[in-house]
mmCIF file of C-alpha atoms and ligand atoms in Angstrom:
data_model
loop_
_atom_site.group_PDB
_atom_site.id
_atom_site.type_symbol
_atom_site.label_atom_id
_atom_site.label_comp_id
_atom_site.label_asym_id
_atom_site.label_seq_id
_atom_site.Cartn_x
_atom_site.Cartn_y
_atom_site.Cartn_z
ATOM 1 C CA MET A 161 2.048 21.180 41.704
ATOM 2 C CA ALA A 162 1.240 20.560 38.065
ATOM 3 C CA LYS A 163 -2.104 18.826 38.456
ATOM 4 C CA GLU A 164 -2.990 19.057 34.821
ATOM 5 C CA ILE A 165 -2.584 16.275 32.283
ATOM 6 C CA PRO A 166 0.496 16.893 30.143
ATOM 7 C CA LYS A 167 -0.465 18.132 26.685
ATOM 8 C CA HIS A 168 2.534 16.486 25.096
ATOM 9 C CA ILE A 169 4.214 13.251 26.182
ATOM 10 C CA GLY A 170 7.372 11.887 24.571
ATOM 11 C CA ILE A 171 7.992 8.164 24.805
ATOM 12 C CA ILE A 172 11.298 6.363 24.304
ATOM 13 C CA MET A 173 9.968 2.872 23.654
ATOM 14 C CA ASP A 174 12.969 0.839 24.756
ATOM 15 C CA GLY A 175 13.496 -2.804 25.734
ATOM 16 C CA ASN A 176 11.899 -4.761 22.870
ATOM 17 C CA GLY A 177 15.101 -6.741 22.323
ATOM 18 C CA ARG A 178 15.446 -7.720 25.984
ATOM 19 C CA TRP A 179 11.748 -8.622 26.131
ATOM 20 C CA ALA A 180 12.297 -11.106 23.287
ATOM 21 C CA LYS A 181 15.609 -12.392 24.648
ATOM 22 C CA LYS A 182 14.036 -13.245 28.011
ATOM 23 C CA ARG A 183 11.600 -15.489 26.129
ATOM 24 C CA PHE A 184 14.151 -16.973 23.724
ATOM 25 C CA LEU A 185 12.289 -15.322 20.844
ATOM 26 C CA PRO A 186 13.743 -13.456 17.842
ATOM 27 C CA ARG A 187 14.287 -9.714 18.468
ATOM 28 C CA ILE A 188 11.870 -8.780 15.691
ATOM 29 C CA LEU A 189 9.059 -10.452 17.600
ATOM 30 C CA GLY A 190 9.867 -8.136 20.507
ATOM 31 C CA HIS A 191 9.521 -5.197 18.114
ATOM 32 C CA ARG A 192 6.177 -6.557 16.920
ATOM 33 C CA ARG A 193 4.902 -6.904 20.493
ATOM 34 C CA GLY A 194 6.188 -3.369 21.071
ATOM 35 C CA ALA A 195 4.166 -2.026 18.149
ATOM 36 C CA GLU A 196 1.086 -3.788 19.537
ATOM 37 C CA ALA A 197 1.715 -2.271 22.981
ATOM 38 C CA LEU A 198 1.728 1.178 21.369
ATOM 39 C CA ASP A 199 -1.522 0.445 19.553
ATOM 40 C CA ARG A 200 -3.277 -0.597 22.769
ATOM 41 C CA LEU A 201 -1.878 2.383 24.647
ATOM 42 C CA LEU A 202 -3.076 4.891 22.053
ATOM 43 C CA LYS A 203 -6.595 3.477 22.114
ATOM 44 C CA ALA A 204 -6.709 3.510 25.922
ATOM 45 C CA ALA A 205 -5.252 7.038 26.146
ATOM 46 C CA ASP A 206 -7.866 8.525 23.810
ATOM 47 C CA GLY A 207 -10.034 11.014 25.654
ATOM 48 C CA MET A 208 -7.669 11.489 28.615
ATOM 49 C CA GLY A 209 -6.776 14.990 27.496
ATOM 50 C CA ILE A 210 -3.333 14.265 26.068
ATOM 51 C CA GLU A 211 -2.995 16.262 22.847
ATOM 52 C CA HIS A 212 0.338 15.042 21.505
ATOM 53 C CA ILE A 213 2.334 11.850 21.850
ATOM 54 C CA THR A 214 5.742 11.596 20.199
ATOM 55 C CA VAL A 215 7.153 8.096 20.041
ATOM 56 C CA TYR A 216 10.739 7.154 19.279
ATOM 57 C CA ALA A 217 10.458 4.361 16.712
ATOM 58 C CA PHE A 218 13.842 4.421 14.951
ATOM 59 C CA SER A 219 16.839 6.623 15.685
ATOM 60 C CA THR A 220 19.543 7.922 13.344
ATOM 61 C CA GLU A 221 21.882 5.665 15.340
ATOM 62 C CA ASN A 222 19.773 2.511 14.929
ATOM 63 C CA TRP A 223 21.251 1.950 11.423
ATOM 64 C CA LYS A 224 24.278 0.541 13.272
ATOM 65 C CA ARG A 225 22.289 -2.600 14.088
ATOM 66 C CA ALA A 226 22.529 -5.871 12.186
ATOM 67 C CA GLU A 227 21.089 -5.705 8.693
ATOM 68 C CA ASP A 228 18.319 -8.219 9.410
ATOM 69 C CA GLU A 229 17.125 -6.254 12.432
ATOM 70 C CA VAL A 230 17.120 -2.976 10.467
ATOM 71 C CA SER A 231 15.206 -4.518 7.543
ATOM 72 C CA GLY A 232 12.844 -6.250 9.981
ATOM 73 C CA LEU A 233 12.121 -2.916 11.663
ATOM 74 C CA MET A 234 11.561 -1.207 8.299
ATOM 75 C CA ASN A 235 9.144 -3.949 7.244
ATOM 76 C CA LEU A 236 7.286 -3.667 10.533
ATOM 77 C CA MET A 237 7.005 0.086 10.052
ATOM 78 C CA ARG A 238 5.820 -0.425 6.474
ATOM 79 C CA GLU A 239 3.136 -2.855 7.685
ATOM 80 C CA TYR A 240 1.979 -0.628 10.537
ATOM 81 C CA ILE A 241 1.716 2.452 8.349
ATOM 82 C CA GLN A 242 -0.349 0.448 5.852
ATOM 83 C CA ASP A 243 -2.565 -0.740 8.735
ATOM 84 C CA TYR A 244 -3.036 2.816 9.976
ATOM 85 C CA ILE A 245 -4.034 3.864 6.437
ATOM 86 C CA ARG A 246 -6.478 0.933 6.195
ATOM 87 C CA ASP A 247 -8.004 1.737 9.616
ATOM 88 C CA ASN A 248 -8.081 5.499 9.120
ATOM 89 C CA GLU A 249 -11.824 5.656 8.629
ATOM 90 C CA THR A 250 -12.543 4.388 12.137
ATOM 91 C CA SER A 251 -9.410 5.775 13.800
ATOM 92 C CA ARG A 252 -9.346 9.036 15.799
ATOM 93 C CA LEU A 253 -5.579 9.548 15.490
ATOM 94 C CA LYS A 254 -3.909 12.381 13.652
ATOM 95 C CA ILE A 255 -0.587 10.943 12.530
ATOM 96 C CA ASP A 256 2.615 12.477 11.215
ATOM 97 C CA SER A 257 6.333 11.900 11.586
ATOM 98 C CA ILE A 258 9.512 13.634 12.646
ATOM 99 C CA GLY A 259 12.974 12.735 11.430
ATOM 100 C CA ASP A 260 14.661 12.539 8.050
ATOM 101 C CA LEU A 261 12.462 10.371 5.862
ATOM 102 C CA SER A 262 14.459 11.054 2.691
ATOM 103 C CA VAL A 263 16.623 7.936 3.049
ATOM 104 C CA LEU A 264 13.706 5.540 3.638
ATOM 105 C CA ASP A 265 12.225 3.353 0.908
ATOM 106 C CA GLU A 266 10.044 5.390 -1.444
ATOM 107 C CA ASP A 267 6.828 3.481 -0.604
ATOM 108 C CA ILE A 268 7.229 4.177 3.128
ATOM 109 C CA GLN A 269 7.803 7.880 2.447
ATOM 110 C CA GLN A 270 4.732 8.044 0.203
ATOM 111 C CA ASN A 271 2.525 6.193 2.676
ATOM 112 C CA ILE A 272 3.571 8.405 5.592
ATOM 113 C CA LYS A 273 2.692 11.413 3.439
ATOM 114 C CA LEU A 274 -0.658 9.871 2.565
ATOM 115 C CA LEU A 275 -1.410 8.963 6.179
ATOM 116 C CA LYS A 276 -0.637 12.504 7.307
ATOM 117 C CA GLU A 277 -2.984 13.889 4.663
ATOM 118 C CA ILE A 278 -5.929 11.541 5.350
ATOM 119 C CA SER A 279 -5.700 11.786 9.157
ATOM 120 C CA LYS A 280 -5.157 15.528 9.491
ATOM 121 C CA ASP A 281 -8.718 16.404 10.511
ATOM 122 C CA LYS A 282 -9.140 13.618 13.056
ATOM 123 C CA PRO A 283 -10.295 14.671 16.525
ATOM 124 C CA GLY A 284 -8.018 12.456 18.634
ATOM 125 C CA ILE A 285 -4.405 12.434 19.774
ATOM 126 C CA ASN A 286 -1.701 13.856 17.502
ATOM 127 C CA LEU A 287 0.684 10.958 17.110
ATOM 128 C CA HIS A 288 4.151 12.006 15.970
ATOM 129 C CA ILE A 289 6.271 9.012 14.989
ATOM 130 C CA ALA A 290 10.017 9.627 15.172
ATOM 131 C CA ILE A 291 11.534 7.646 12.312
ATOM 132 C CA ASN A 292 15.191 8.033 11.393
ATOM 133 C CA TYR A 293 15.080 10.784 13.992
ATOM 134 C CA GLY A 294 18.037 12.141 15.899
ATOM 135 C CA GLY A 295 17.960 15.439 17.773
ATOM 136 C CA ARG A 296 21.387 16.492 16.560
ATOM 137 C CA ASP A 297 20.504 15.575 12.985
ATOM 138 C CA GLU A 298 17.288 17.592 13.327
ATOM 139 C CA ILE A 299 19.236 20.621 14.562
ATOM 140 C CA LYS A 300 21.812 20.181 11.773
ATOM 141 C CA ARG A 301 19.072 20.104 9.137
ATOM 142 C CA ALA A 302 17.460 23.178 10.710
ATOM 143 C CA PHE A 303 20.826 24.991 10.584
ATOM 144 C CA LYS A 304 21.171 24.226 6.890
ATOM 145 C CA THR A 305 17.713 25.533 6.038
ATOM 146 C CA MET A 306 18.231 28.590 8.211
ATOM 147 C CA ALA A 307 21.645 29.302 6.689
ATOM 148 C CA ASN A 308 20.104 29.164 3.215
ATOM 149 C CA ALA A 309 17.328 31.525 4.327
ATOM 150 C CA ILE A 310 19.959 33.949 5.601
ATOM 151 C CA LYS A 311 21.991 33.621 2.413
ATOM 152 C CA SER A 312 18.992 34.437 0.262
ATOM 153 C CA GLY A 313 18.112 37.417 2.479
ATOM 154 C CA GLU A 314 14.842 35.882 3.707
ATOM 155 C CA ILE A 315 15.948 36.356 7.315
ATOM 156 C CA ALA A 316 18.655 38.507 8.896
ATOM 157 C CA PRO A 317 21.126 37.005 11.439
ATOM 158 C CA ASP A 318 19.785 39.417 14.069
ATOM 159 C CA GLU A 319 16.351 37.888 13.715
ATOM 160 C CA ILE A 320 17.513 34.529 15.075
ATOM 161 C CA SER A 321 15.601 33.869 18.282
ATOM 162 C CA GLU A 322 14.699 30.711 20.222
ATOM 163 C CA GLU A 323 11.264 30.820 18.610
ATOM 164 C CA LEU A 324 12.755 31.149 15.136
ATOM 165 C CA ILE A 325 15.070 28.163 15.729
ATOM 166 C CA ALA A 326 12.127 26.114 17.030
ATOM 167 C CA SER A 327 10.191 26.959 13.881
ATOM 168 C CA TYR A 328 12.884 25.256 11.773
ATOM 169 C CA LEU A 329 12.780 22.017 13.764
ATOM 170 C CA ASP A 330 10.695 18.981 12.763
ATOM 171 C CA THR A 331 8.454 19.714 15.766
ATOM 172 C CA ALA A 332 7.539 23.240 14.587
ATOM 173 C CA GLY A 333 4.125 24.217 15.913
ATOM 174 C CA VAL A 334 4.027 21.438 18.518
ATOM 175 C CA PRO A 335 4.390 22.443 22.183
ATOM 176 C CA ASP A 336 7.463 21.095 24.002
ATOM 177 C CA PRO A 337 6.836 17.808 25.839
ATOM 178 C CA GLU A 338 6.074 18.358 29.515
ATOM 179 C CA LEU A 339 6.799 14.696 30.200
ATOM 180 C CA ILE A 340 9.236 12.211 28.682
ATOM 181 C CA ILE A 341 8.944 8.520 29.522
ATOM 182 C CA ARG A 342 11.672 5.945 28.968
ATOM 183 C CA THR A 343 11.147 2.257 29.568
ATOM 184 C CA SER A 344 13.582 -0.612 30.219
ATOM 185 C CA GLY A 345 15.634 0.926 33.000
ATOM 186 C CA GLU A 346 17.885 3.089 30.829
ATOM 187 C CA TYR A 347 18.475 6.609 32.075
ATOM 188 C CA ARG A 348 19.368 8.540 28.977
ATOM 189 C CA LEU A 349 17.857 10.525 26.146
ATOM 190 C CA SER A 350 19.681 8.752 23.266
ATOM 191 C CA ASN A 351 19.291 11.820 21.020
ATOM 192 C CA PHE A 352 15.507 12.146 21.531
ATOM 193 C CA LEU A 353 14.197 15.738 21.426
ATOM 194 C CA PRO A 354 17.267 17.373 23.040
ATOM 195 C CA TRP A 355 16.143 20.923 22.198
ATOM 196 C CA GLN A 356 12.493 20.373 23.079
ATOM 197 C CA SER A 357 13.171 18.603 26.396
ATOM 198 C CA ALA A 358 15.081 21.478 28.025
ATOM 199 C CA TYR A 359 12.401 21.722 30.737
ATOM 200 C CA SER A 360 10.656 18.357 30.426
ATOM 201 C CA GLU A 361 10.024 16.150 33.431
ATOM 202 C CA PHE A 362 11.461 12.645 33.072
ATOM 203 C CA TYR A 363 9.919 9.355 34.096
ATOM 204 C CA PHE A 364 11.935 6.163 34.003
ATOM 205 C CA THR A 365 10.573 2.675 34.530
ATOM 206 C CA ASP A 366 12.164 -0.778 34.484
ATOM 207 C CA LYS A 367 9.205 -2.150 32.513
ATOM 208 C CA LEU A 368 10.226 -3.325 29.046
ATOM 209 C CA TRP A 369 8.273 -1.540 26.309
ATOM 210 C CA PRO A 370 6.053 -4.486 25.179
ATOM 211 C CA ASP A 371 4.818 -4.774 28.810
ATOM 212 C CA PHE A 372 3.970 -1.059 29.153
ATOM 213 C CA THR A 373 0.238 -0.497 29.724
ATOM 214 C CA ILE A 374 -2.225 2.335 30.234
ATOM 215 C CA ASP A 375 -1.784 1.897 34.009
ATOM 216 C CA ASP A 376 1.927 2.543 33.593
ATOM 217 C CA LEU A 377 1.090 5.671 31.615
ATOM 218 C CA LYS A 378 -1.246 6.772 34.403
ATOM 219 C CA ASP A 379 1.550 6.174 36.959
ATOM 220 C CA ALA A 380 3.890 8.320 34.863
ATOM 221 C CA ILE A 381 1.303 11.102 34.682
ATOM 222 C CA ALA A 382 0.666 10.888 38.449
ATOM 223 C CA SER A 383 4.405 11.197 39.060
ATOM 224 C CA TYR A 384 4.500 14.219 36.735
ATOM 225 C CA GLN A 385 1.607 15.776 38.623
ATOM 226 C CA ASN A 386 3.622 15.612 41.849
ATOM 227 C CA ARG A 387 6.608 17.452 40.424
ATOM 228 C CA ASP A 388 7.347 21.022 41.314
ATOM 229 C CA ARG A 389 8.101 22.663 37.974
ATOM 230 C CA ARG A 390 10.026 25.846 38.675
ATOM 231 C CA PHE A 391 11.502 26.766 35.270
ATOM 232 C CA GLY A 392 14.364 28.486 37.062
ATOM 233 C CA GLY A 393 12.021 30.551 39.247
ATOM 234 C CA ARG A 394 11.015 29.890 42.842
ATOM 235 C CA ASN A 395 7.262 29.131 42.894
ATOM 236 C CA GLU A 396 6.915 31.116 46.091
ATOM 237 C CA GLY A 397 3.978 30.255 48.285
ATOM 238 C CA LYS A 398 3.548 26.826 46.680
HETATM 239 C C1 IPE B 654 13.664 -0.332 21.258
HETATM 240 O O1 IPE B 654 14.000 -1.631 21.646
HETATM 241 C C2 IPE B 654 13.245 -0.253 19.813
HETATM 242 C C3 IPE B 654 14.274 0.298 18.915
HETATM 243 C C4 IPE B 654 15.392 0.843 19.287
HETATM 244 C C5 IPE B 654 13.983 0.254 17.495
HETATM 245 P P1 IPE B 654 15.468 -2.158 21.554
HETATM 246 O O2 IPE B 654 15.636 -2.946 20.312
HETATM 247 O O3 IPE B 654 16.477 -1.078 21.753
HETATM 248 O O4 IPE B 654 15.508 -3.153 22.808
HETATM 249 P P2 IPE B 654 16.746 -3.451 23.741
HETATM 250 O O5 IPE B 654 17.239 -2.150 24.277
HETATM 251 O O6 IPE B 654 17.767 -4.122 22.889
HETATM 252 O O7 IPE B 654 16.193 -4.336 24.804
HETATM 253 C C1 IPE B 655 16.513 4.606 21.615
HETATM 254 O O1 IPE B 655 16.775 3.321 22.050
HETATM 255 C C2 IPE B 655 15.872 4.595 20.268
HETATM 256 C C3 IPE B 655 14.510 4.068 20.208
HETATM 257 C C4 IPE B 655 13.798 3.671 21.224
HETATM 258 C C5 IPE B 655 13.931 4.026 18.893
HETATM 259 P P1 IPE B 655 18.172 2.612 21.786
HETATM 260 O O2 IPE B 655 18.052 1.239 22.352
HETATM 261 O O3 IPE B 655 18.565 2.730 20.379
HETATM 262 O O4 IPE B 655 19.148 3.513 22.661
HETATM 263 P P2 IPE B 655 20.570 3.169 23.293
HETATM 264 O O5 IPE B 655 21.419 2.594 22.206
HETATM 265 O O6 IPE B 655 20.346 2.183 24.382
HETATM 266 O O7 IPE B 655 21.084 4.473 23.803
HETATM 267 MG MG1 MG B 656 17.422 -0.334 23.381
#
């Protein structure tokens, strides 16, 4: 059994809308409570031995939502990134992002860049925020860069390996997530880390994201620790 703490946990933070609806509150308030839940979780998880946490904040498909929800989410992200910059001095988090930032408002792009720079030597958890992230979009962008590298003679087609492909993804240099958690009772990946999750363990809970606590994270890790990870082999004698 995998008794160790996963080094990398992916979290699909789902259910903010339903959390708000249940309370007759606007959806954006559910998103705000969701952002607060993440904040609390990151503080409580510090020191547990988790090295990387990747959180799904906004997918390439989420643009389909109503304009006021999309702009509300962008403003919430803007505010949180500013808060993380303000609190950087006392924070232990190393923060960066995955996803295509190029279509976001210029100030958000600049602040994410700044946050990455000022937090890069922090000793705590590596927080990777997936913003305008979609796994297929990530692979498409990697293909384009790789095709250009082949065209210019930088790499030869024969050199393409799984490792080389991984090095063109947004997650280059980050180990694959051992554990992926999804809240709110949905049993799907919704385009989150499809390449990287080939051998991840999955944990699903009915809890809506704003209600997710450190105890829920510990339950997810305990469940992971009871899994028999075979990677296609047989784990004989175990
Ligand atoms: C997850 O909560 C956050 C984002 C997708 C941005 P949802 O907004 O999807 O919440 P539900 O699924 O409608 O409850
Ligand atoms: C996935 O949740 C995206 C995020 C949590 C940011 P969605 O609510 O967008 O996923 P679907 O639409 O239920 O698949
Ligand atoms: Mg949802």
